[in-house]
Short mmCIF file of C-alpha atoms in Angstrom, two decimals:
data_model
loop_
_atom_site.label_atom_id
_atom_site.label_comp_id
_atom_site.label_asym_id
_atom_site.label_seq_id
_atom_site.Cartn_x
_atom_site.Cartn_y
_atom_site.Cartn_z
CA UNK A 206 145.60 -23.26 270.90
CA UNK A 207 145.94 -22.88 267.00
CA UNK A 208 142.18 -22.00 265.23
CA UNK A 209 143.78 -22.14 261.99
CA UNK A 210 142.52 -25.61 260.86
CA UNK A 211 141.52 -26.09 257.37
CA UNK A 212 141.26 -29.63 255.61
CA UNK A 213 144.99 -30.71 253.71
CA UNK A 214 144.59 -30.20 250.48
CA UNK A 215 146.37 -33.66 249.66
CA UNK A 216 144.58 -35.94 252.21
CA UNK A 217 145.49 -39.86 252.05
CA UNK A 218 143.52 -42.24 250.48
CA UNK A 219 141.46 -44.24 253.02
CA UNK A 220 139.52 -47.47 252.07
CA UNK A 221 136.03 -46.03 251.64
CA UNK A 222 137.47 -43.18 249.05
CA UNK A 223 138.78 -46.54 246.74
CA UNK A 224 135.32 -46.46 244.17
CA UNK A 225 134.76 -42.81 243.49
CA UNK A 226 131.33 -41.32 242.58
CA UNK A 227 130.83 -39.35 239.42
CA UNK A 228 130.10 -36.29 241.88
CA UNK A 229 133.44 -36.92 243.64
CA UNK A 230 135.09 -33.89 241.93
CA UNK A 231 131.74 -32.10 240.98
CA UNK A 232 131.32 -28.42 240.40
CA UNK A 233 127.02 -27.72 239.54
CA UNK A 234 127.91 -24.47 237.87
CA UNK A 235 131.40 -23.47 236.52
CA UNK A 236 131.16 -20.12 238.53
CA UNK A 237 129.79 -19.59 242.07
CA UNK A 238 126.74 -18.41 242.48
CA UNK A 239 126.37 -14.65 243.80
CA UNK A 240 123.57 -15.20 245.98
CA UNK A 241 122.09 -18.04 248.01
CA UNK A 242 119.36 -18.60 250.65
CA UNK A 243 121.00 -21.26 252.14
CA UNK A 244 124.97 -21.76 252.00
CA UNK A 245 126.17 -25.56 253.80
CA UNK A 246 129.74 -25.27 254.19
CA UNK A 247 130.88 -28.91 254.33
CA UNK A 248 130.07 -31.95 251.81
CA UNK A 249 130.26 -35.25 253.93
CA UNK A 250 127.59 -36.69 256.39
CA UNK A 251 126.23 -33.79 258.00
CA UNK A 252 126.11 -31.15 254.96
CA UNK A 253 124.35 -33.85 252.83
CA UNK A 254 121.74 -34.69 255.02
CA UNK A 255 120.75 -31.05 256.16
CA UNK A 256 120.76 -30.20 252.57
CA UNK A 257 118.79 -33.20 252.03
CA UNK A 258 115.91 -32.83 254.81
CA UNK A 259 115.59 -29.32 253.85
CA UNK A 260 114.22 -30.13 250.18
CA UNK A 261 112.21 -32.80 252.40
CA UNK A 262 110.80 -30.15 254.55
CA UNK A 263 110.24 -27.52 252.28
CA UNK A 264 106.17 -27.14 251.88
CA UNK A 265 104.48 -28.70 249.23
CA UNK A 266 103.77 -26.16 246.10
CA UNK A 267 106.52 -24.05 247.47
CA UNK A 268 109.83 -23.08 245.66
CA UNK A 269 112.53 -24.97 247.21
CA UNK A 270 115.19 -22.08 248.86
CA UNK A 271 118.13 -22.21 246.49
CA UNK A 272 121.36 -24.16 248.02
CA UNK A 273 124.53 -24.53 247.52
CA UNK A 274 127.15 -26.65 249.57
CA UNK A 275 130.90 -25.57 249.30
CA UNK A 276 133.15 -28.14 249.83
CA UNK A 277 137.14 -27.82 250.86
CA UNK A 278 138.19 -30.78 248.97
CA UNK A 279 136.53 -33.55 247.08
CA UNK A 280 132.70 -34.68 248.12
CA UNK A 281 132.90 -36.33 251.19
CA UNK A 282 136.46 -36.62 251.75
CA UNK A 283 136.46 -35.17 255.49
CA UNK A 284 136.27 -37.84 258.46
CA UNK A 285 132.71 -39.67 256.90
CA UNK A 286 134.74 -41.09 254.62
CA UNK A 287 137.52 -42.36 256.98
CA UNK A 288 136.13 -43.95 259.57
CA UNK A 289 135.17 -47.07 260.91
CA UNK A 290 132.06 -48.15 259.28
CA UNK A 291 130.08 -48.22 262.76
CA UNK A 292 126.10 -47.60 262.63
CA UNK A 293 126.70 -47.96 266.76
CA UNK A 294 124.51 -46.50 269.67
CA UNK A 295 125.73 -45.85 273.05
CA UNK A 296 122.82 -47.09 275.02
CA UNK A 297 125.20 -47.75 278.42
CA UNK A 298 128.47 -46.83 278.34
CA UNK A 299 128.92 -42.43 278.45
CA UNK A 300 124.94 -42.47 279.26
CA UNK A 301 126.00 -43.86 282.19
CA UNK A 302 127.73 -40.86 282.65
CA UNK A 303 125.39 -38.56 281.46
CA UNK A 304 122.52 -39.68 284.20
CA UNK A 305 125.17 -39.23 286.83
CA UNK A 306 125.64 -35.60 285.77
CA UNK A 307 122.94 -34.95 284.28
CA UNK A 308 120.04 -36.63 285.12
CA UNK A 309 118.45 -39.93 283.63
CA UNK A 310 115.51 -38.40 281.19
CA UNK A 311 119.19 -36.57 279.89
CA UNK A 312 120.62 -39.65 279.03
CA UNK A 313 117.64 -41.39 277.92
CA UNK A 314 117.04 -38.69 275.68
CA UNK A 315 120.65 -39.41 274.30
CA UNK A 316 120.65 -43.00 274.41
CA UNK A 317 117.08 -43.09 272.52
CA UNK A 318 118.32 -41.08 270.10
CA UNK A 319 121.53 -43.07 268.96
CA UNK A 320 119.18 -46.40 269.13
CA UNK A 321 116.81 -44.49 266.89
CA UNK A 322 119.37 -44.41 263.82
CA UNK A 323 120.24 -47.78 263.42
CA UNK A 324 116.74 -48.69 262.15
CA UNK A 325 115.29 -45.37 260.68
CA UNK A 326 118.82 -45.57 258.67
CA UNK A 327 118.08 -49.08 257.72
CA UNK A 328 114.49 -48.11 256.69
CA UNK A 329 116.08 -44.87 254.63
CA UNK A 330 118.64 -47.33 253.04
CA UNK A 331 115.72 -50.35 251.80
CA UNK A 332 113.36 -47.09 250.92
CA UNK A 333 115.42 -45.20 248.76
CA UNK A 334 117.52 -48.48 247.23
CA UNK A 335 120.95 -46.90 248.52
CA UNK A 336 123.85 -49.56 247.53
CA UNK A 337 125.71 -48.37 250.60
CA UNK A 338 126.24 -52.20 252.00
CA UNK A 339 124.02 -50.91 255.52
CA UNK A 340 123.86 -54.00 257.65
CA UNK A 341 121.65 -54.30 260.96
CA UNK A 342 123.30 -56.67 263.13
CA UNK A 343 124.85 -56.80 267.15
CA UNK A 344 127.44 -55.30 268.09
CA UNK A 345 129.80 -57.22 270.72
CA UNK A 346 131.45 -54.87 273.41
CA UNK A 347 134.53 -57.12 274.67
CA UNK A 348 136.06 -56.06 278.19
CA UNK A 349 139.43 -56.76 278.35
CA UNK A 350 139.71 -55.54 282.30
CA UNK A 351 137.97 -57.08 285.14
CA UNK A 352 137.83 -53.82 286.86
CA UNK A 353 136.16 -52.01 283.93
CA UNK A 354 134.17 -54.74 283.21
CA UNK A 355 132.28 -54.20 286.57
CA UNK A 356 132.40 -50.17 286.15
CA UNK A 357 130.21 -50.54 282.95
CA UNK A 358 128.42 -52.96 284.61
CA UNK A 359 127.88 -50.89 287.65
CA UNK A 360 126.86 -48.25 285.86
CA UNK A 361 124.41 -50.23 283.53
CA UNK A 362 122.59 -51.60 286.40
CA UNK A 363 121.91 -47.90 288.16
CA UNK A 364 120.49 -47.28 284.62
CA UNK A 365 118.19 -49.62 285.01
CA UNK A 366 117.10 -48.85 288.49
CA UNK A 367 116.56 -45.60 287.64
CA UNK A 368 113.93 -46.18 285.15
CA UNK A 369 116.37 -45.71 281.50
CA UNK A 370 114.19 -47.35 279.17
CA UNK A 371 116.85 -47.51 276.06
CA UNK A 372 119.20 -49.41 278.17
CA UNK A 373 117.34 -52.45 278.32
CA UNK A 374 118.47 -53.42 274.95
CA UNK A 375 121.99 -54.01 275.79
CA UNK A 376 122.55 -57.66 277.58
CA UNK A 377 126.06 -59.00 279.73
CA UNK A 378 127.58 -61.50 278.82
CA UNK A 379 129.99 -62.94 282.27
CA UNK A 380 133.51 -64.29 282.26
CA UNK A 381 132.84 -68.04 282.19
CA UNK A 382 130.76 -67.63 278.73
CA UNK A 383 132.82 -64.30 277.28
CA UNK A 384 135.51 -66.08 275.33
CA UNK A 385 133.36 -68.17 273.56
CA UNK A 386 130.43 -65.58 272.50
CA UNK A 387 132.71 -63.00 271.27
CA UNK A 388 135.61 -65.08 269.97
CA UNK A 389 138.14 -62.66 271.49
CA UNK A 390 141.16 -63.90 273.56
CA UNK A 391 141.18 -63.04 277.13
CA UNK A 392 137.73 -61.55 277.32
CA UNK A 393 136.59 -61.31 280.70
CA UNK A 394 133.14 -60.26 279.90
CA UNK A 395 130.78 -58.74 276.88
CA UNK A 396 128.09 -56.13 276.26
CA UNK A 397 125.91 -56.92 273.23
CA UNK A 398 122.94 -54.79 271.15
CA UNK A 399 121.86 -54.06 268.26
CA UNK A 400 124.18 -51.86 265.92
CA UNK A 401 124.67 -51.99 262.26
CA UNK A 402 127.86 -50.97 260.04
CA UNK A 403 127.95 -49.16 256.74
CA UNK A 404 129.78 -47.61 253.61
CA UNK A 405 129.30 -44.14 254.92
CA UNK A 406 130.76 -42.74 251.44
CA UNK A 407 127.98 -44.42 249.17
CA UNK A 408 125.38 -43.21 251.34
CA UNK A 409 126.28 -39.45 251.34
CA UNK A 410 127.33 -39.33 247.91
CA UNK A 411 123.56 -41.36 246.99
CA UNK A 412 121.82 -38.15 249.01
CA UNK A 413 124.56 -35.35 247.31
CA UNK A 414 122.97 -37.16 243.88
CA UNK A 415 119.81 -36.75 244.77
CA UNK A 416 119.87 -33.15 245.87
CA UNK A 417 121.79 -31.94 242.65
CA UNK A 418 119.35 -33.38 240.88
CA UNK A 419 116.80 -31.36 242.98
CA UNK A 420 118.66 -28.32 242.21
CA UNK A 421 121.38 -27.77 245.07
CA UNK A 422 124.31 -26.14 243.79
CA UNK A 423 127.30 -28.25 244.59
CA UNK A 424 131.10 -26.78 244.54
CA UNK A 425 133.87 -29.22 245.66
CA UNK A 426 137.67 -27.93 246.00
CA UNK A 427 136.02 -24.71 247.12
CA UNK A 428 137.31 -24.13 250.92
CA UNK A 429 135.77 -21.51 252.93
CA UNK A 430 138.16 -18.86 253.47
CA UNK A 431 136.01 -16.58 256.01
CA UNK A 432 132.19 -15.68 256.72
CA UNK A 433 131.52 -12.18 258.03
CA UNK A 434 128.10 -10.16 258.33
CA UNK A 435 126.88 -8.68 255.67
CA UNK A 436 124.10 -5.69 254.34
CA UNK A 437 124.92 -6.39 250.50
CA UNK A 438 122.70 -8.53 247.85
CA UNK A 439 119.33 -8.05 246.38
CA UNK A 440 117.56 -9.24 249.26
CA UNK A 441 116.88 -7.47 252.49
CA UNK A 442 117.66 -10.30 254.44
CA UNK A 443 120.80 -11.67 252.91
CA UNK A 444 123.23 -11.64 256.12
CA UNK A 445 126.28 -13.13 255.41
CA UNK A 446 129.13 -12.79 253.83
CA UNK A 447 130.81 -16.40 252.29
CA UNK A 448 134.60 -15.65 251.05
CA UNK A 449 136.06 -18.03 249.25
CA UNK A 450 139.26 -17.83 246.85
CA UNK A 451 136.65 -18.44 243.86
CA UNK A 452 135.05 -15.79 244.84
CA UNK A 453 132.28 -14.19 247.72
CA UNK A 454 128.28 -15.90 247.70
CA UNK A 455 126.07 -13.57 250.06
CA UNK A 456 123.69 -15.92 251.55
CA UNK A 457 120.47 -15.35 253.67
CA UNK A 458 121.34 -18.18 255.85
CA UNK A 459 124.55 -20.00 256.51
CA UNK A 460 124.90 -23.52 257.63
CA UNK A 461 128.48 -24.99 259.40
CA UNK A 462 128.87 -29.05 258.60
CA UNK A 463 132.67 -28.42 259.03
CA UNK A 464 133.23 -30.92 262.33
CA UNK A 465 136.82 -30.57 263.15
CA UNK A 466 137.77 -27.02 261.14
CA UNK A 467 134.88 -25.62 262.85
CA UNK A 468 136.94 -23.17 264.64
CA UNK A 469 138.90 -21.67 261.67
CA UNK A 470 135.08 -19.72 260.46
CA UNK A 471 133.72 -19.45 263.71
CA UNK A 472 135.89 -18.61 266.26
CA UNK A 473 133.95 -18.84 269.10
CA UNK A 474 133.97 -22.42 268.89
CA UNK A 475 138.14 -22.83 269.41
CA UNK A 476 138.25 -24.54 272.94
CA UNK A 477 135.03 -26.35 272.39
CA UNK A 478 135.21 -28.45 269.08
CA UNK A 479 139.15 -29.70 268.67
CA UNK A 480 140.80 -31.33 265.51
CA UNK A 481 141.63 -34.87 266.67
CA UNK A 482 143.79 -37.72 264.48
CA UNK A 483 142.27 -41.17 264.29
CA UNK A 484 143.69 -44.44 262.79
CA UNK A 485 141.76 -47.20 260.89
CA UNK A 486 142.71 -49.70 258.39
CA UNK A 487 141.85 -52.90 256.61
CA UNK A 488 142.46 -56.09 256.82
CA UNK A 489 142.26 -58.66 254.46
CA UNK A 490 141.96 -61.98 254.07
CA UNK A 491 143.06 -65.13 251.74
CA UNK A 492 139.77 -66.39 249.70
CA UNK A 493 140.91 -70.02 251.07
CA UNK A 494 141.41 -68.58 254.85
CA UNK A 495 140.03 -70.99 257.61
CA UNK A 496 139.42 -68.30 259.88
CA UNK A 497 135.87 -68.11 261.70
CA UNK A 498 133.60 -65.47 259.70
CA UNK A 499 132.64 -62.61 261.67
CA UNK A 500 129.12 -61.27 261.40
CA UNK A 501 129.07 -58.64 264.42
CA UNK A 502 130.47 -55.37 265.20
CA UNK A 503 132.87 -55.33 267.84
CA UNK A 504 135.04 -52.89 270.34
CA UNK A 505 137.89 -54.54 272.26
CA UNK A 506 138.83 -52.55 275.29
CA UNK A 507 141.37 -53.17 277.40
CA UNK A 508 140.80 -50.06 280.28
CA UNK A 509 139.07 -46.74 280.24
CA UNK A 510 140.81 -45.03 277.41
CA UNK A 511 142.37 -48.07 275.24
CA UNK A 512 140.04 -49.63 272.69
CA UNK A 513 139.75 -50.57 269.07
CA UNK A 514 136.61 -50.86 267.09
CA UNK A 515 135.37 -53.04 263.86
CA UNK A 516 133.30 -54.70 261.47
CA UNK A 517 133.86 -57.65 259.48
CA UNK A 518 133.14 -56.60 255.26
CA UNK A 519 131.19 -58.82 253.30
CA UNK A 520 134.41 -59.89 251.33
CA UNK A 521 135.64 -60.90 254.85
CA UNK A 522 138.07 -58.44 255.17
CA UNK A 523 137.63 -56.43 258.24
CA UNK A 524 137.89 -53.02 259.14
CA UNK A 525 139.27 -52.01 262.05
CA UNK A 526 140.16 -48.59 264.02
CA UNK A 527 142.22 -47.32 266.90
CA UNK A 528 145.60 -47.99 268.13
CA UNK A 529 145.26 -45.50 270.56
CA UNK A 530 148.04 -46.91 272.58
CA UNK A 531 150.31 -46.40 269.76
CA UNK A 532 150.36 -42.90 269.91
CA UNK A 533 148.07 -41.55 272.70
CA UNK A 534 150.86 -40.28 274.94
CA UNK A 535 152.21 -37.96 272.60
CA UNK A 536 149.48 -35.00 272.27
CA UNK A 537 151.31 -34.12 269.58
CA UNK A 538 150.22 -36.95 267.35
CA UNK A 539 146.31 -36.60 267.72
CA UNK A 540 145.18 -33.39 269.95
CA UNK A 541 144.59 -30.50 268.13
CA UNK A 542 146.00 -32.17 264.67
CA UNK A 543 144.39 -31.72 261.62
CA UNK A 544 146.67 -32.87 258.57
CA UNK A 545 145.21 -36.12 257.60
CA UNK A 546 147.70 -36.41 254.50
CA UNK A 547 150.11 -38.76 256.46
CA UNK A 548 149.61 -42.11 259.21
CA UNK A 549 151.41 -42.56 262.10
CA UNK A 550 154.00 -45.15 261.80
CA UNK A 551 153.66 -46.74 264.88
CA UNK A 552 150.03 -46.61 264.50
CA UNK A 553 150.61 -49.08 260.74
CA UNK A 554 152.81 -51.54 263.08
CA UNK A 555 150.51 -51.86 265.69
CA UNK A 556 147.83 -53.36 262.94
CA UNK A 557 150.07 -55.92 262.41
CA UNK A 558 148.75 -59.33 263.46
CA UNK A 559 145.98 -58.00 264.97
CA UNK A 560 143.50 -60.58 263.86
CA UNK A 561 145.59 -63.24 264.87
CA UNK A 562 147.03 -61.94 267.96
CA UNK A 563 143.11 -61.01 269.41
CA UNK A 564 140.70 -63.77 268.22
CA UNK A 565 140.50 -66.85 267.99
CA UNK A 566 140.96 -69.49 265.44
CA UNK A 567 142.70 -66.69 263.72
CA UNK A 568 146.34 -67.69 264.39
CA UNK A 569 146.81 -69.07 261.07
CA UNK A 570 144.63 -67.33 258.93
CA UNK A 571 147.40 -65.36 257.02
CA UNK A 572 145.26 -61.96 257.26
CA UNK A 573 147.16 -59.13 256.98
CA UNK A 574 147.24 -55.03 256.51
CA UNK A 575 146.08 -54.47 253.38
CA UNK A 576 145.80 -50.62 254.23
CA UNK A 577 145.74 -48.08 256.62
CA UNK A 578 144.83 -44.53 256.73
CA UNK A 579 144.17 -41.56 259.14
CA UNK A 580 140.96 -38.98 259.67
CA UNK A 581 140.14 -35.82 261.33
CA UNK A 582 137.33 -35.77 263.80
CA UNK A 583 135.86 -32.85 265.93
CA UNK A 584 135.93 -34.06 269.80
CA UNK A 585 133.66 -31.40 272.07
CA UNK A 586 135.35 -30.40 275.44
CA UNK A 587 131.87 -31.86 276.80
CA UNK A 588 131.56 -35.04 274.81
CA UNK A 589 128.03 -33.28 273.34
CA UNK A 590 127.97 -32.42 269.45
CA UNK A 591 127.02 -28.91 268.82
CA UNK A 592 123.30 -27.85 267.45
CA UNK A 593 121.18 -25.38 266.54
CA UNK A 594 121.71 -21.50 266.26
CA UNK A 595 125.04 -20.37 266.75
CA UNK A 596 124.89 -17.95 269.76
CA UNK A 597 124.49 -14.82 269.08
CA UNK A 598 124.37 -15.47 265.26
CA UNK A 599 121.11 -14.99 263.82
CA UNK A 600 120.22 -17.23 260.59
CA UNK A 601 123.86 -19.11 261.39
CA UNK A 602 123.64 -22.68 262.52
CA UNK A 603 125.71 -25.76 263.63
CA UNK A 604 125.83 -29.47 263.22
CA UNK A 605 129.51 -30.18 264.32
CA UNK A 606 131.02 -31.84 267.21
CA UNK A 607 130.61 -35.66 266.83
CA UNK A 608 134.02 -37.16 268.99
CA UNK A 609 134.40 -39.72 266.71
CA UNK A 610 130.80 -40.84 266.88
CA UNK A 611 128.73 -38.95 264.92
CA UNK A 612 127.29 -41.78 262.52
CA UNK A 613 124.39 -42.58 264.92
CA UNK A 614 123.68 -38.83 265.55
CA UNK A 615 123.79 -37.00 262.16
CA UNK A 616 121.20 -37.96 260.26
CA UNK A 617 118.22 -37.24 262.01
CA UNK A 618 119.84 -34.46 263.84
CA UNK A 619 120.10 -32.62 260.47
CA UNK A 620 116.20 -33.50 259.92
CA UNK A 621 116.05 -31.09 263.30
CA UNK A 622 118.44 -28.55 261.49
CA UNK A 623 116.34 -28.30 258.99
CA UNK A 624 112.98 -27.75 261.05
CA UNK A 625 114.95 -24.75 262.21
CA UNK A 626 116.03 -23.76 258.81
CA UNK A 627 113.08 -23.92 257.02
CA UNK A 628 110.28 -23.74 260.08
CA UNK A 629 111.86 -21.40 262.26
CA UNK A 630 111.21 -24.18 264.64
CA UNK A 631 113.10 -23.85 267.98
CA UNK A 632 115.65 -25.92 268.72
CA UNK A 633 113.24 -27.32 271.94
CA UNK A 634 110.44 -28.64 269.04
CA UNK A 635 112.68 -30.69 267.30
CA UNK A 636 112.59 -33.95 269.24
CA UNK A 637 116.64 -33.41 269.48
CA UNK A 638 118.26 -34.44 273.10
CA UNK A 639 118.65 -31.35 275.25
CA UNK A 640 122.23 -31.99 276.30
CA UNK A 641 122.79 -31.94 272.27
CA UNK A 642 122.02 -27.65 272.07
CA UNK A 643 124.56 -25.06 271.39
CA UNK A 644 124.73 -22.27 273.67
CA UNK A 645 126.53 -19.89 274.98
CA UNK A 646 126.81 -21.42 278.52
CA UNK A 647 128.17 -23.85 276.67
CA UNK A 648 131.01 -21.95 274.90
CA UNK A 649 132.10 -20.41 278.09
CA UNK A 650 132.40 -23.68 279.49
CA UNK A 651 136.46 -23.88 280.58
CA UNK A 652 136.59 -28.03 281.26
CA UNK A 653 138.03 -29.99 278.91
CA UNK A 654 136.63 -33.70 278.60
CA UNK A 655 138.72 -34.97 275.84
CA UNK A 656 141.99 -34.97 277.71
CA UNK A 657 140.35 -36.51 280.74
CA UNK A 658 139.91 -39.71 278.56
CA UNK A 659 143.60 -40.40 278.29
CA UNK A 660 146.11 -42.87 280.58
CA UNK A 661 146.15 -43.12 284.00
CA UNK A 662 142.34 -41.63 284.59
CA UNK A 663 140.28 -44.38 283.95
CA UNK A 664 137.57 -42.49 281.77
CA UNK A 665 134.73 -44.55 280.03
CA UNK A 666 133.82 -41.84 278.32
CA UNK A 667 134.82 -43.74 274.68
CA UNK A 668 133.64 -42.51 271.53
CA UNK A 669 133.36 -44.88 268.26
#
């Protein structure tokens, strides 16, 4: 399996990319700096917010450690900024899994977690005034399959009879009502809770602002070429070495936000974080459109490994992701694929219709593909991200790994990246779920999850 994955240079345009920030193409300093007590390789969700709750963390009356983030291509162009829009926990679905491998204070600890984010986000967003169009509202989990319907359900209900707090925020919705809630043809049954959606791109390019005003050195179209140990710089403890075609930055402490390209500057990471293609697009619709308005979040699944995910826009176009079935049996197209400058063209034809062929009263609402675009994402062989200290590598951490659903895990995992950062805090004292850690056991791990989660398995273990 290739490690060699570093972002396109000439990534598509998705949606969310369509009203760039001044700090889109931003260099802080014409040349790099030769020294820096923190380096952050990686500009989008994760890189902003470690960056960001390390200024928050640093004492006050202390100097700030100097920071720069490198970033392969422009700010926030990686998989942030091409995906679905979902603020969405998984409070029943994997956790089910999780307590049956794992143990329920495990998945508790997960499923608390993801809940967490949608309102400490929506605090963040009202606090700070972030125009980033954050909405708090349910999400609607449609079952398309009888049979899966009753796995989820099955697995929900152990759950709860084993004492998994979180859970009790999701509700069923039956067959004889599921139609009608969720507005979906065919649905056999429905899983709702709360969830919100968001433009991910305005909210990481609001925190970039606000750290480069702070002082953190920000270098887009600078990709990391290689980091190796290193005994050079002024200070005693400068330990690595950060190559770049620009030129070399010997930091005391080096950060990895890089998700899918994880593996091409740390290696030991190849068979645990893999470069994965997704789909999304928009939809629009006609100002004089009769169609219902959605207000909810949705996934449509029709089995264990086919779904689709979305959220209505408040110019009522909707944004939707997936088409897994377009492409999925061809590994080819999405495993171990990181080129995001071209779409799959059966995955443009399968958007298609789609709001008329799935809900209803949509049949003559003229919607149509306005756009569609692909994204990288880093899947973990276990379905966990990867946290903390890289093993073995002192002063070099991790916050990578999302499978597609790293929106309602980032953020306040960074504020437990940077309690390690700047605290020396162990990972343990962080408040961040166990099952989360990166560790060699870990790494040596040989099962691979992702592929299990593919046709003719029956795997719930979905990812938005």
């Amino acid at each position: 399996m290739s490690s060699e994955h570093f972002p396109a240079p000439n990534g598509m345009l998705p949606y969310w990319r369509t009203e760039p920030h001044r700090l889109d193409n931003h260099r802080s300093t014409e040349a790099l700096p030769k020294e820096s007590d923190i380096v952050i390789v990686g500009a989008g969700y994760a890189g902003s917010s470690i960056a960001y709750h390390i200024l928050e963390q640093t004492p006050s009356g202390s100097k700030p450690p100097s920071i720069t983030i490198l970033e392969a291509r422009q700010a926030c162009s990686g998989a942030t900024a091409r995906n679905g829009g979902h603020m969405k926990p998984d409070i029943y679905n994997f956790v089910a899994t999780i307590e049956a491998e794992h143990g329920v204070e495990a998945a508790a600890e997960v499923a608390a977690f993801e809940a967490k984010h949608v309102y400490a986000v929506k605090d963040f967003v009202e606090n700070k005034k972030i125009d980033c169009d954050y909405t708090v509202t349910k999400a609607i989990d449609v079952q398309l399959s009888s049979d899966h319907f009753q796995k989820l359900k099955n697995g929900y209900e152990r759950l709860l009879s084993n004492g998994c707090e979180p859970t009790k925020q999701a509700r069923f919705v039956n067959a004889k009502d599921a139609e009608s809630f969720s507005g979906v043809k065919g649905a056999v049954g429905c899983v709702t809770y709360d969830a919100g959606s968001i433009w991910a791109y305005k909210f990481v390019l609001h925190l970039l602002e606000k750290v480069v005003s702070q002082g953190v050195n920000l270098q887009t179209h600078t990709p990391v070429s290689k980091i190796t140990k290193s005994t050079n710089g002024s200070s005693s403890a400068a330990r690595w070495k950060v190559e770049t075609a620009r030129g070399t930055i010997i930091a005391r402490k080096v950060i990895l936000a890089t998700n899918a390209y994880t593996s091409a500057l740390a290696p030991q990471y190849q068979n645990n974080i893999i470069p994965v293609r997704g789909t999304c697009c928009r939809i629009a619709v006609p100002p004089a459109s009769t169609a219902p308005r959605l207000t909810c979040t949705y996934t449509l699944r029709w089995n264990g490994w086919d779904y689709d995910y979305l959220i209505p826009r408040a110019d009522r176009s909707i944004v939707v992701g997936g088409a897994r079935t377009a492409f999925i049996h061809d590994l080819n197209n999405w495993y171990n694929v990181s080129d995001d400058s071209r779409v799959l063209e059966d995955a443009v034809r399968y958007f298609d219709g789609y709001m008329q062929r799935n809900f209803v009263g949509w049949e003559d609402s003229n919607a149509y593909t306005d756009r569609v675009w692909t994204g990288i994402m880093g899947y973990s062989s276990d379905g966990f991200p990867h946290i903390g200290s890289v093993p073995g590598q002192e002063d070099q951490f991790i916050l990578a790994g999302f499978t597609g659903h790293g929106m309602p895990q980032i953020f306040l995992a960074a504020e437990g990246i940077a309690k390690m950062v700047v605290g020396d805090v162990a990972f343990e004292e962080t408040g961040l779920p166990r099952l989360f850690k990166t560790s060699q056991a870990r790494l040596d791990r040989q099962e691979n999850n992702i592929l299990k989660g593919g046709p003719g398995n029956g795997s719930s273990q979905a990812k938005l």
